[in-house]
Tab-separated table of C-alpha atoms and ligand atoms in Angstrom:
chain	number	residue	atom	x	y	z
A	637	MET	CA	-32.576	37.187	-105.482
A	638	ILE	CA	-32.581	41.026	-105.303
A	639	LEU	CA	-35.004	42.055	-102.674
A	640	ASP	CA	-36.403	45.213	-101.146
A	641	ILE	CA	-38.983	45.776	-98.545
A	642	VAL	CA	-41.168	49.399	-98.803
A	643	ILE	CA	-42.891	49.555	-95.579
A	644	LEU	CA	-46.253	52.083	-95.562
A	645	ALA	CA	-46.488	54.338	-93.055
A	646	ALA	CA	-47.582	57.489	-93.689
A	647	GLY	CA	-51.377	57.436	-93.051
A	648	GLN	CA	-52.556	59.948	-89.646
A	649	GLY	CA	-53.596	57.645	-87.745
A	650	THR	CA	-57.121	60.245	-86.455
A	651	ARG	CA	-58.862	57.301	-84.552
A	652	MET	CA	-55.466	57.209	-82.327
A	653	ARG	CA	-56.858	60.984	-80.845
A	654	SER	CA	-52.773	61.158	-80.333
A	655	ALA	CA	-50.140	64.048	-80.618
A	656	LEU	CA	-47.671	60.765	-81.461
A	657	PRO	CA	-47.930	59.244	-85.039
A	658	LYS	CA	-49.480	56.102	-85.107
A	659	VAL	CA	-46.912	53.591	-86.464
A	660	LEU	CA	-44.909	55.060	-83.109
A	661	HIS	CA	-47.397	53.661	-80.006
A	662	PRO	CA	-45.636	50.869	-78.635
A	663	VAL	CA	-46.572	47.117	-78.555
A	664	ALA	CA	-45.072	44.897	-76.245
A	665	GLY	CA	-42.338	47.957	-75.674
A	666	LYS	CA	-41.686	48.485	-79.007
A	667	SER	CA	-43.279	51.349	-82.012
A	668	MET	CA	-45.169	49.307	-83.719
A	669	LEU	CA	-42.684	50.123	-87.009
A	670	GLY	CA	-40.004	48.965	-84.966
A	671	HIS	CA	-41.352	45.642	-85.062
A	672	VAL	CA	-42.486	45.440	-89.007
A	673	ILE	CA	-38.692	47.310	-89.749
A	674	ASP	CA	-37.461	44.184	-87.749
A	675	CYS	CA	-39.397	41.858	-89.295
A	676	ALA	CA	-38.040	43.192	-92.404
A	677	ARG	CA	-34.708	43.072	-91.725
A	678	SER	CA	-35.109	39.487	-90.739
A	679	LEU	CA	-34.881	38.593	-94.156
A	680	SER	CA	-31.535	40.382	-95.143
A	681	PRO	CA	-33.354	42.822	-98.029
A	682	ARG	CA	-30.630	44.676	-100.054
A	683	HIS	CA	-33.001	47.955	-98.949
A	684	ILE	CA	-35.531	48.399	-96.774
A	685	HIS	CA	-37.921	51.975	-98.085
A	686	VAL	CA	-40.424	53.462	-95.468
A	687	VAL	CA	-43.270	55.674	-96.830
A	688	ILE	CA	-43.463	58.556	-94.221
A	689	GLY	CA	-45.931	61.335	-94.657
A	690	HIS	CA	-48.263	61.951	-91.310
A	691	GLY	CA	-45.612	63.046	-88.753
A	692	ALA	CA	-42.900	62.364	-90.760
A	693	GLU	CA	-39.972	64.109	-89.106
A	694	LYS	CA	-40.464	62.387	-85.529
A	695	VAL	CA	-41.487	59.142	-87.284
A	696	ARG	CA	-37.759	59.299	-88.898
A	697	GLU	CA	-35.675	60.724	-85.649
A	698	THR	CA	-37.196	57.508	-83.398
A	699	LEU	CA	-36.369	55.270	-85.779
A	700	ALA	CA	-33.098	56.179	-87.696
A	701	ALA	CA	-31.175	54.180	-88.566
A	702	ASP	CA	-28.498	53.573	-91.642
A	703	ASP	CA	-30.384	50.156	-93.400
A	704	LEU	CA	-33.215	52.360	-93.653
A	705	ASN	CA	-34.032	54.437	-96.658
A	706	TRP	CA	-36.741	57.509	-96.036
A	707	VAL	CA	-39.156	58.258	-98.372
A	708	VAL	CA	-41.595	61.396	-97.862
A	709	GLN	CA	-45.577	61.011	-99.771
A	710	SER	CA	-46.488	64.209	-98.562
A	711	GLU	CA	-50.206	63.641	-99.806
A	712	GLN	CA	-51.719	60.467	-99.292
A	713	LEU	CA	-53.479	59.189	-102.582
A	714	GLY	CA	-53.773	55.780	-101.971
A	715	THR	CA	-51.230	52.409	-101.045
A	716	GLY	CA	-50.852	52.373	-105.062
A	717	HIS	CA	-49.303	55.913	-104.763
A	718	ALA	CA	-47.141	55.357	-101.395
A	719	VAL	CA	-45.242	52.216	-103.264
A	720	ALA	CA	-44.727	54.122	-106.416
A	721	GLN	CA	-43.269	56.979	-104.151
A	722	ALA	CA	-40.719	54.142	-103.318
A	723	LEU	CA	-39.677	52.687	-106.666
A	724	PRO	CA	-37.646	54.806	-108.271
A	725	HIS	CA	-35.223	53.619	-104.698
A	726	ALA	CA	-35.708	49.933	-105.991
A	727	GLY	CA	-34.468	49.951	-109.418
A	728	GLY	CA	-32.486	46.144	-109.655
A	729	ALA	CA	-35.098	44.905	-106.925
A	730	GLU	CA	-36.016	41.553	-108.628
A	731	GLN	CA	-38.906	41.132	-105.980
A	732	ILE	CA	-40.508	44.282	-103.986
A	733	LEU	CA	-42.375	43.144	-100.594
A	734	VAL	CA	-45.007	45.917	-99.421
A	735	LEU	CA	-45.103	45.776	-95.782
A	736	TYR	CA	-47.606	47.974	-93.319
A	737	GLY	CA	-46.294	50.027	-90.204
A	738	ASP	CA	-49.304	49.615	-88.352
A	739	VAL	CA	-49.348	45.606	-88.733
A	740	PRO	CA	-46.485	44.715	-86.128
A	741	LEU	CA	-47.522	40.944	-85.255
A	742	LEU	CA	-46.337	39.504	-88.713
A	743	ARG	CA	-44.129	36.889	-87.870
A	744	SER	CA	-40.599	36.765	-90.618
A	745	SER	CA	-41.481	33.004	-91.044
A	746	THR	CA	-45.129	34.050	-92.803
A	747	LEU	CA	-42.638	36.825	-94.671
A	748	GLN	CA	-40.326	34.093	-95.825
A	749	ARG	CA	-43.196	31.765	-96.962
A	750	LEU	CA	-44.699	34.752	-98.972
A	751	SER	CA	-41.477	35.636	-100.752
A	752	THR	CA	-40.225	32.331	-100.980
A	753	GLN	CA	-43.673	31.288	-102.693
A	754	ALA	CA	-43.438	34.116	-105.146
A	755	GLY	CA	-39.742	34.377	-106.423
A	756	SER	CA	-39.204	36.813	-109.363
A	757	ASP	CA	-41.850	35.823	-111.740
A	758	THR	CA	-45.025	35.964	-109.968
A	759	LEU	CA	-47.535	38.350	-107.802
A	760	GLY	CA	-47.557	36.910	-104.784
A	761	LEU	CA	-50.490	38.102	-102.107
A	762	LEU	CA	-51.030	37.015	-98.286
A	763	THR	CA	-54.755	36.592	-97.874
A	764	VAL	CA	-56.729	35.220	-94.859
A	765	THR	CA	-60.387	33.903	-94.713
A	766	MET	CA	-62.300	35.305	-92.437
A	767	ASP	CA	-65.912	34.700	-90.447
A	768	ASP	CA	-66.244	38.910	-91.070
A	769	PRO	CA	-63.713	40.462	-93.568
A	770	THR	CA	-66.138	43.930	-93.501
A	771	GLY	CA	-64.020	46.865	-94.332
A	772	TYR	CA	-61.239	44.525	-96.605
A	773	GLY	CA	-60.223	44.251	-99.743
A	774	ARG	CA	-62.170	40.511	-101.606
A	775	ILE	CA	-60.099	38.200	-102.945
A	776	VAL	CA	-62.240	36.950	-106.571
A	777	ARG	CA	-61.258	33.998	-107.639
A	778	ASN	CA	-63.007	32.383	-111.249
A	779	PRO	CA	-64.369	28.771	-111.204
A	780	ALA	CA	-61.012	27.852	-111.591
A	781	GLY	CA	-60.047	28.794	-108.045
A	782	GLU	CA	-57.511	31.564	-109.681
A	783	VAL	CA	-57.433	35.044	-108.391
A	784	GLN	CA	-58.738	37.322	-110.567
A	785	ALA	CA	-59.142	40.384	-108.629
A	786	ILE	CA	-59.234	42.606	-105.314
A	787	VAL	CA	-62.183	44.504	-105.107
A	788	GLU	CA	-62.713	47.402	-102.107
A	789	GLN	CA	-64.964	47.018	-99.500
A	790	LYS	CA	-66.265	50.493	-100.623
A	791	ASP	CA	-66.551	48.865	-104.544
A	792	ALA	CA	-68.052	45.481	-103.810
A	793	SER	CA	-71.069	44.565	-105.101
A	794	ALA	CA	-73.643	42.376	-103.023
A	795	GLU	CA	-71.969	39.183	-104.457
A	796	HIS	CA	-68.371	40.411	-103.804
A	797	LEU	CA	-69.300	41.228	-100.236
A	798	LEU	CA	-70.175	37.521	-99.692
A	799	ILE	CA	-65.911	36.746	-100.316
A	800	THR	CA	-64.644	35.675	-96.977
A	801	GLU	CA	-61.077	35.236	-98.222
A	802	ALA	CA	-59.478	38.676	-97.712
A	803	ASN	CA	-56.764	40.888	-98.370
A	804	THR	CA	-54.236	41.398	-96.132
A	805	GLY	CA	-52.821	44.245	-97.886
A	806	ILE	CA	-48.855	42.489	-97.568
A	807	MET	CA	-47.688	41.032	-100.830
A	808	ALA	CA	-44.587	40.424	-103.413
A	809	LEU	CA	-44.079	42.348	-106.528
A	810	PRO	CA	-42.224	40.835	-109.154
A	811	GLY	CA	-39.684	43.670	-109.302
A	812	ALA	CA	-39.665	43.395	-113.776
A	813	HIS	CA	-43.328	44.502	-113.330
A	814	ALA	CA	-43.949	46.567	-110.273
A	815	GLY	CA	-42.650	50.324	-112.583
A	816	THR	CA	-44.995	49.297	-115.524
A	817	TRP	CA	-48.232	48.523	-113.243
A	818	LEU	CA	-48.426	50.931	-110.589
A	819	ASN	CA	-47.678	53.432	-113.548
A	820	SER	CA	-51.058	52.440	-115.183
A	821	LEU	CA	-53.431	52.665	-111.840
A	822	SER	CA	-56.366	55.199	-111.850
A	823	ASN	CA	-58.240	56.435	-108.971
A	824	HIS	CA	-61.408	56.198	-110.675
A	825	ASN	CA	-62.574	53.956	-107.927
A	826	ALA	CA	-65.164	54.847	-104.810
A	827	GLN	CA	-62.201	56.236	-102.491
A	828	GLY	CA	-60.633	58.311	-105.377
A	829	GLU	CA	-56.970	57.051	-104.727
A	830	TYR	CA	-54.537	54.806	-106.454
A	831	TYR	CA	-55.076	51.045	-104.999
A	832	LEU	CA	-52.021	49.089	-105.129
A	833	THR	CA	-54.783	46.317	-104.857
A	834	ASP	CA	-55.153	47.227	-108.724
A	835	VAL	CA	-52.338	45.213	-109.859
A	836	VAL	CA	-53.891	41.728	-109.566
A	837	ALA	CA	-56.152	42.646	-112.258
A	838	LEU	CA	-53.065	43.731	-114.120
A	839	ALA	CA	-51.088	40.827	-113.407
A	840	VAL	CA	-54.027	38.798	-114.626
A	841	LYS	CA	-53.890	40.860	-117.713
A	842	SER	CA	-49.940	40.238	-118.149
A	843	LYS	CA	-50.445	37.079	-117.864
A	844	THR	CA	-48.436	37.048	-115.007
A	845	GLY	CA	-48.522	33.836	-112.434
A	846	ILE	CA	-50.132	34.669	-108.922
A	847	GLU	CA	-49.094	32.916	-105.686
A	848	VAL	CA	-51.314	33.143	-102.519
A	849	ALA	CA	-49.878	32.346	-99.113
A	850	GLN	CA	-51.345	32.398	-95.175
A	851	PRO	CA	-50.160	33.523	-92.157
A	852	ASP	CA	-50.378	31.065	-89.279
A	853	ASP	CA	-52.375	32.847	-87.215
A	854	GLU	CA	-54.792	35.495	-87.736
A	855	VAL	CA	-53.214	38.231	-85.380
A	856	GLU	CA	-50.219	38.714	-87.462
A	857	VAL	CA	-52.087	40.600	-90.140
A	858	MET	CA	-54.175	42.806	-87.947
A	859	GLY	CA	-53.647	46.152	-87.712
A	860	ALA	CA	-54.461	49.061	-84.988
A	861	ASN	CA	-56.684	51.973	-86.296
A	862	ASN	CA	-57.458	53.346	-83.064
A	863	ARG	CA	-56.704	52.573	-79.078
A	864	GLN	CA	-59.016	49.563	-78.775
A	865	GLN	CA	-57.160	47.542	-81.742
A	866	LEU	CA	-53.842	48.908	-79.977
A	867	ALA	CA	-54.737	46.930	-76.836
A	868	VAL	CA	-55.683	44.105	-79.001
A	869	LEU	CA	-52.806	43.400	-80.724
A	870	GLU	CA	-50.546	44.123	-77.035
A	871	ARG	CA	-52.453	41.417	-75.362
A	872	ALA	CA	-52.066	39.007	-78.761
A	873	ILE	CA	-48.385	39.737	-78.366
A	874	GLN	CA	-48.180	39.220	-75.121
A	875	ALA	CA	-49.611	35.783	-75.134
A	876	ARG	CA	-47.116	34.601	-77.818
A	877	GLU	CA	-44.449	35.747	-75.603
A	878	ALA	CA	-45.665	33.874	-72.799
A	879	LEU	CA	-45.951	30.255	-75.141
A	880	ARG	CA	-42.738	30.883	-75.643
A	881	LEU	CA	-41.550	31.224	-72.384
A	882	MET	CA	-43.504	28.279	-71.129
A	883	ALA	CA	-42.067	26.459	-73.847
A	884	GLU	CA	-38.447	26.705	-72.740
A	885	GLY	CA	-39.002	25.745	-69.041
A	886	VAL	CA	-40.788	28.960	-67.505
A	887	THR	CA	-43.489	27.940	-65.002
A	888	LEU	CA	-46.297	31.351	-65.530
A	889	ALA	CA	-48.519	31.322	-62.281
A	890	ASP	CA	-50.838	32.975	-65.025
A	891	PRO	CA	-49.991	33.496	-68.544
A	892	ALA	CA	-52.505	36.568	-68.863
A	893	ARG	CA	-50.789	38.139	-66.127
A	894	LEU	CA	-47.230	38.476	-67.449
A	895	ASP	CA	-46.194	41.742	-69.204
A	896	VAL	CA	-42.426	41.280	-71.753
A	897	ARG	CA	-41.512	44.429	-72.978
A	898	GLY	CA	-38.178	44.026	-74.470
A	899	THR	CA	-36.284	40.904	-74.829
A	900	VAL	CA	-35.620	38.206	-72.050
A	901	VAL	CA	-33.400	34.848	-72.415
A	902	VAL	CA	-34.511	32.324	-70.213
A	903	GLY	CA	-33.397	29.364	-68.524
A	904	ARG	CA	-35.479	26.188	-66.994
A	905	ASP	CA	-37.104	25.646	-64.129
A	906	ILE	CA	-37.981	28.933	-63.467
A	907	PHE	CA	-40.827	30.502	-61.961
A	908	LEU	CA	-42.626	33.715	-62.557
A	909	ASP	CA	-45.430	34.613	-60.080
A	910	ILE	CA	-48.493	37.385	-61.171
A	911	ASN	CA	-47.992	40.705	-62.643
A	912	VAL	CA	-44.681	40.587	-63.546
A	913	VAL	CA	-43.410	43.340	-66.029
A	914	LEU	CA	-39.962	42.216	-67.921
A	915	GLU	CA	-38.777	45.492	-70.278
A	916	GLY	CA	-35.632	45.805	-72.125
A	917	GLN	CA	-32.718	42.638	-72.250
A	918	VAL	CA	-33.470	40.873	-69.935
A	919	THR	CA	-31.649	37.276	-68.459
A	920	ILE	CA	-32.774	34.750	-65.744
A	921	GLU	CA	-31.228	32.201	-65.508
A	922	ASP	CA	-32.040	28.143	-64.309
A	923	ASP	CA	-34.439	27.780	-60.828
A	924	VAL	CA	-35.067	31.649	-60.462
A	925	GLU	CA	-38.246	32.262	-58.753
A	926	ILE	CA	-39.773	35.910	-59.276
A	927	GLY	CA	-42.641	37.143	-57.358
A	928	ALA	CA	-45.691	39.101	-57.362
A	929	HIS	CA	-45.958	42.348	-59.166
A	930	CYS	CA	-42.256	42.644	-59.423
A	931	VAL	CA	-40.531	45.093	-62.565
A	932	ILE	CA	-36.922	43.575	-63.797
A	933	ARG	CA	-35.797	46.107	-66.183
A	934	ASN	CA	-32.654	45.728	-68.445
A	935	SER	CA	-31.135	43.576	-65.415
A	936	VAL	CA	-29.467	39.363	-65.015
A	937	ILE	CA	-30.699	37.266	-62.601
A	938	ARG	CA	-28.318	34.367	-61.665
A	939	LYS	CA	-29.053	30.780	-61.219
A	940	GLY	CA	-31.087	29.984	-58.292
A	941	SER	CA	-32.180	33.537	-57.030
A	942	VAL	CA	-35.169	34.328	-55.428
A	943	ILE	CA	-36.756	38.249	-56.490
A	944	LYS	CA	-39.314	38.525	-53.425
A	945	ALA	CA	-42.432	40.400	-54.338
A	946	PHE	CA	-42.879	43.888	-55.062
A	947	SER	CA	-39.154	44.662	-56.046
A	948	HIS	CA	-38.283	46.896	-58.830
A	949	LEU	CA	-35.139	45.909	-60.817
A	950	ASP	CA	-33.282	48.019	-63.332
A	951	GLY	CA	-29.783	47.296	-64.670
A	952	ALA	CA	-28.874	45.058	-61.995
A	953	GLU	CA	-27.094	41.760	-61.933
A	954	VAL	CA	-27.805	39.614	-59.151
A	955	GLY	CA	-25.777	36.849	-58.548
A	956	GLU	CA	-26.432	32.861	-57.624
A	957	GLY	CA	-28.431	31.983	-54.733
A	958	CYS	CA	-29.170	35.776	-53.814
A	959	ASP	CA	-32.525	36.639	-51.604
A	960	VAL	CA	-34.173	40.575	-52.856
A	961	GLY	CA	-37.223	41.669	-51.449
A	962	PRO	CA	-39.914	42.173	-50.456
A	963	TYR	CA	-39.836	45.667	-51.407
A	964	ALA	CA	-36.769	45.877	-52.955
A	965	ARG	CA	-35.244	48.638	-55.286
A	966	LEU	CA	-32.259	48.062	-56.734
A	967	ARG	CA	-30.637	50.206	-59.775
A	968	PRO	CA	-28.465	50.376	-62.241
A	969	GLY	CA	-24.864	49.483	-61.164
A	970	THR	CA	-25.880	47.476	-58.497
A	971	LEU	CA	-24.133	43.764	-58.300
A	972	LEU	CA	-24.736	41.521	-56.411
A	973	GLY	CA	-22.348	38.542	-55.336
A	974	ARG	CA	-23.445	34.993	-54.540
A	975	GLY	CA	-25.591	34.317	-51.798
A	976	ALA	CA	-26.199	37.996	-50.666
A	977	LYS	CA	-29.315	39.267	-48.893
A	978	VAL	CA	-30.952	42.729	-50.028
A	979	GLY	CA	-34.345	42.964	-47.698
A	980	ASN	CA	-37.042	44.730	-47.445
A	981	PHE	CA	-37.317	48.907	-48.352
A	982	VAL	CA	-33.326	48.272	-49.298
A	983	GLU	CA	-32.415	50.773	-52.263
A	984	THR	CA	-29.065	50.426	-54.061
A	985	LYS	CA	-26.791	52.268	-56.537
A	986	LYS	CA	-23.960	51.758	-58.837
A	987	ALA	CA	-23.215	49.477	-55.507
A	988	GLU	CA	-20.623	46.321	-55.468
A	989	ILE	CA	-21.988	43.679	-52.618
A	990	GLY	CA	-20.005	40.784	-52.051
A	991	ALA	CA	-20.729	37.431	-51.653
A	992	GLY	CA	-22.883	36.531	-48.569
A	993	SER	CA	-23.168	39.951	-47.580
A	994	LYS	CA	-26.974	41.336	-45.925
A	995	ILE	CA	-28.359	44.106	-45.996
A	996	ASN	CA	-31.239	43.402	-44.640
A	997	HIS	CA	-33.937	46.025	-44.164
A	998	LEU	CA	-34.484	50.012	-44.922
A	999	SER	CA	-31.032	51.000	-45.897
A	1000	TYR	CA	-29.697	52.967	-48.787
A	1001	VAL	CA	-26.456	51.723	-49.932
A	1002	GLY	CA	-25.377	53.835	-53.457
A	1003	ASP	CA	-21.461	54.695	-54.987
A	1004	ALA	CA	-20.289	51.744	-52.790
A	1005	VAL	CA	-18.178	48.774	-52.386
A	1006	VAL	CA	-18.585	46.217	-50.066
A	1007	GLY	CA	-16.814	43.203	-49.526
A	1008	GLU	CA	-18.326	39.911	-48.617
A	1009	GLN	CA	-19.599	38.226	-45.573
A	1010	VAL	CA	-20.271	42.265	-44.390
A	1011	ASN	CA	-24.177	42.537	-42.314
A	1012	ILE	CA	-25.641	46.157	-42.804
A	1013	GLY	CA	-27.935	47.507	-40.163
A	1014	ALA	CA	-30.908	48.875	-40.288
A	1015	GLY	CA	-31.775	51.996	-41.617
A	1016	THR	CA	-28.033	52.549	-42.579
A	1017	ILE	CA	-27.071	55.197	-45.374
A	1018	THR	CA	-24.516	56.186	-47.075
A	1019	CYS	CA	-24.164	59.173	-47.573
A	1020	ASN	CA	-22.832	59.763	-51.131
A	1021	TYR	CA	-23.901	63.379	-51.924
A	1022	ASP	CA	-22.796	66.931	-51.010
A	1023	GLY	CA	-24.921	68.237	-53.446
A	1024	VAL	CA	-22.867	68.634	-55.642
A	1025	ASN	CA	-20.775	65.626	-56.240
A	1026	LYS	CA	-21.129	61.940	-55.565
A	1027	PHE	CA	-18.585	60.054	-53.189
A	1028	VAL	CA	-17.481	56.432	-52.271
A	1029	THR	CA	-18.492	54.336	-49.627
A	1030	ARG	CA	-16.223	51.157	-49.144
A	1031	ILE	CA	-16.169	48.562	-46.859
A	1032	GLY	CA	-14.229	45.795	-46.106
A	1033	ASP	CA	-15.076	42.156	-45.438
A	1034	ASN	CA	-16.843	40.828	-42.135
A	1035	VAL	CA	-17.777	44.517	-41.884
A	1036	PHE	CA	-20.478	44.698	-39.223
A	1037	ILE	CA	-22.177	48.572	-39.525
A	1038	GLY	CA	-24.514	49.084	-36.821
A	1039	SER	CA	-28.147	49.869	-37.165
A	1040	ASN	CA	-28.879	53.599	-38.377
A	1041	THR	CA	-25.218	53.915	-39.389
A	1042	ALA	CA	-24.503	57.304	-41.387
A	1043	LEU	CA	-21.617	57.046	-43.890
A	1044	VAL	CA	-19.996	60.260	-44.862
A	1045	ALA	CA	-18.603	59.440	-48.161
A	1046	PRO	CA	-15.698	59.512	-49.170
A	1047	VAL	CA	-15.511	57.046	-46.373
A	1048	SER	CA	-14.000	53.569	-46.101
A	1049	VAL	CA	-14.276	51.056	-42.940
A	1050	GLY	CA	-11.455	48.431	-42.824
A	1051	ALA	CA	-12.160	44.602	-43.637
A	1052	GLY	CA	-13.764	43.626	-39.965
A	1053	ALA	CA	-14.601	46.877	-38.477
A	1054	THR	CA	-17.516	47.535	-36.157
A	1055	THR	CA	-19.801	50.220	-36.111
A	1056	GLY	CA	-21.683	51.250	-33.330
A	1057	ALA	CA	-25.276	51.579	-34.137
A	1058	GLY	CA	-26.506	55.712	-34.898
A	1059	SER	CA	-23.208	56.542	-35.896
A	1060	THR	CA	-21.741	59.305	-38.319
A	1061	ILE	CA	-19.321	57.989	-39.532
A	1062	THR	CA	-16.853	60.657	-40.886
A	1063	GLN	CA	-13.385	59.310	-40.491
A	1064	ASP	CA	-11.871	56.121	-42.263
A	1065	VAL	CA	-12.238	52.861	-40.237
A	1066	PRO	CA	-9.120	50.831	-39.741
A	1067	ALA	CA	-9.686	47.334	-39.501
A	1068	GLY	CA	-10.868	45.821	-36.968
A	1069	ALA	CA	-11.626	48.772	-35.294
A	1070	LEU	CA	-14.819	49.951	-33.609
A	1071	ALA	CA	-15.829	53.344	-34.635
A	1072	VAL	CA	-18.478	55.385	-32.559
A	1073	GLY	CA	-20.165	58.537	-33.949
A	1074	ARG	CA	-22.824	59.668	-31.565
A	1075	SER	CA	-22.864	61.732	-28.768
A	1076	ARG	CA	-22.885	59.890	-25.142
A	1077	GLN	CA	-25.812	58.979	-23.468
A	1078	ARG	CA	-26.795	60.911	-20.338
A	1079	SER	CA	-29.415	59.785	-17.810
A	1080	ILE	CA	-30.790	62.393	-15.564
A	1081	GLU	CA	-32.237	60.498	-12.744
A	1082	ASN	CA	-36.036	61.424	-10.846
A	1083	TRP	CA	-37.173	63.499	-13.868
A	1084	GLN	CA	-40.552	65.451	-13.513
A	1085	ARG	CA	-42.082	65.541	-16.935
A	1086	PRO	CA	-43.843	68.865	-17.123
A	1087	GLN	CA	-46.868	69.602	-15.913
A	1088	LYS	CA	-50.050	70.252	-17.989
A	1089	LYS	CA	-50.777	74.598	-17.029
A	1090	THR	CA	-54.520	75.141	-15.444
A	1091	ASP	CA	-55.430	78.981	-15.367
P	308	UD1	C1	-56.044	48.117	-97.808
P	308	UD1	C2	-56.415	47.413	-99.132
P	308	UD1	C3	-57.410	46.171	-98.601
P	308	UD1	C4	-56.568	45.478	-97.258
P	308	UD1	C5	-56.326	46.428	-96.540
P	308	UD1	C6	-56.246	45.243	-95.299
P	308	UD1	C7	-55.203	48.881	-100.521
P	308	UD1	C8	-56.212	49.816	-101.726
P	308	UD1	N1	-56.506	47.992	-99.668
P	308	UD1	O1	-57.060	48.762	-97.576
P	308	UD1	O2	-57.282	45.593	-99.899
P	308	UD1	O3	-57.861	44.234	-97.297
P	308	UD1	O4	-55.513	46.961	-96.663
P	308	UD1	O5	-56.163	46.386	-94.335
P	308	UD1	O6	-54.612	49.059	-100.811
P	308	UD1	N2	-51.045	54.468	-96.495
P	308	UD1	C9	-50.440	55.047	-96.835
P	308	UD1	N3	-50.028	56.190	-98.520
P	308	UD1	C10	-51.275	56.398	-98.369
P	308	UD1	C11	-52.470	55.056	-97.988
P	308	UD1	C12	-51.743	54.457	-97.358
P	308	UD1	O7	-48.726	54.940	-95.720
P	308	UD1	O8	-51.105	57.194	-99.699
P	308	UD1	C13	-50.682	53.097	-95.267
P	308	UD1	C14	-51.582	53.717	-94.449
P	308	UD1	O9	-50.910	54.335	-93.827
P	308	UD1	C15	-52.214	52.331	-94.180
P	308	UD1	C16	-51.926	51.577	-94.995
P	308	UD1	O10	-51.275	51.999	-95.991
P	308	UD1	O11	-51.172	51.556	-92.605
P	308	UD1	C17	-53.004	50.794	-95.860
P	308	UD1	O12	-53.798	52.272	-95.990
P	308	UD1	P1	-55.136	52.725	-95.968
P	308	UD1	O13	-55.777	53.160	-97.104
P	308	UD1	O14	-56.062	52.011	-94.798
P	308	UD1	O15	-55.505	50.875	-96.402
P	308	UD1	P2	-57.551	50.379	-96.418
P	308	UD1	O16	-58.350	50.808	-96.779
P	308	UD1	O17	-57.084	49.470	-94.910
P	309	CA	CA1	-58.606	53.830	-96.709
């Protein structure tokens, strides 16, 4: 079956009170429209058409991709009019699925079910029965239970308003009829709009079959018109992600206090304490523990490592059995070898730290290659920047860097060497040597402290 998907995203979203077009507002770190596009892609359609209007340029720029056909609807004359704008690009499609850029939680499995059920000859509707369907179009059925029409809230009679089966808006149009139906829509209704929903009555008239499907879960078809609704969607998607992680073998101290804004791949027997935020591409292997209030972005944490509370990782790879934090900051290009330790108030950037090496307290290690079993004392700084260029510090295996050493790059410290505490190291240190680069201490005997002046 030749499948095309049309995503409606032209509306203004006034109630967001935002300079950002509504469909670009993020849910779980990705724009609402981005989620819908991904869901559409999962069905491998021939084309995806995105109907844009308000903020069209910004939307197109933000989500540009080769597989998207952008259709501009300069005046928003209704959902039927919006789909009609995309139709000339959908020639030959046997089925056209209609989705909405502000309904981001739709599951691929639900959409697939609707698509399969409808096929190419019938009209498919996704409906949901609600306790309070106020605002939604109502599904009108005859006594035999066959769908006859959709009536919009504003056009509904008192009798119609009692119907609890609501239109989600998501539908599957049979390609062979879509053109005829959309061309014959009128805007003689309470809102003066061309209603997509009127195709239902047209299908009945032309004796086209109608198939109805339901989502597994009501949040799948919820949209966001304001920031309150956006927050509801955010919590719903986070709850979904928390359930998935637990199902895969992760213990969460509190499923309501984890935020995932990206793609997280996990092993088993992982423990995540409260208020962990995972962003971008994150891989967490077996037996890892992450303490409270950690932010982990685009990072890999290998087996058995422990990331203690309040640590911040971005673009880091933590090897097996490492110990990081509390209060560590690993910046992009940090690579920790097996069993390495990075302690409190340590910042690393573009730093390769060898197996078993330790940087336990209050240091900055940037643009550095550090060997194995190295001990870097508290307060050590790699002076990697001369104000214009960055330079590399190389430290060999088994080196001992004394506390408060300033390593002025480019510089290297040979294997097994030692630097004295408080040294400023500006020249390469040979392997096995002790380098001391500080002024000698002198003690003045019987020193008289200055006296407070009296006048
Ligand atoms: C629509 C349905 C209603 C359904 C509800 C579910 C119609 C006539 N009604 O009503 O039965 O219960 O969705 O939420 O379809 N859009 C455009 N261009 C337009 C008009 C709309 O792109 O010209 C987009 C909007 O940005 C919005 C979506 O389509 O994201 C829905 O439009 P809206 O006018 O809000 O429809 P509802 O009144 O919610
Ligand atoms: Ca409307």
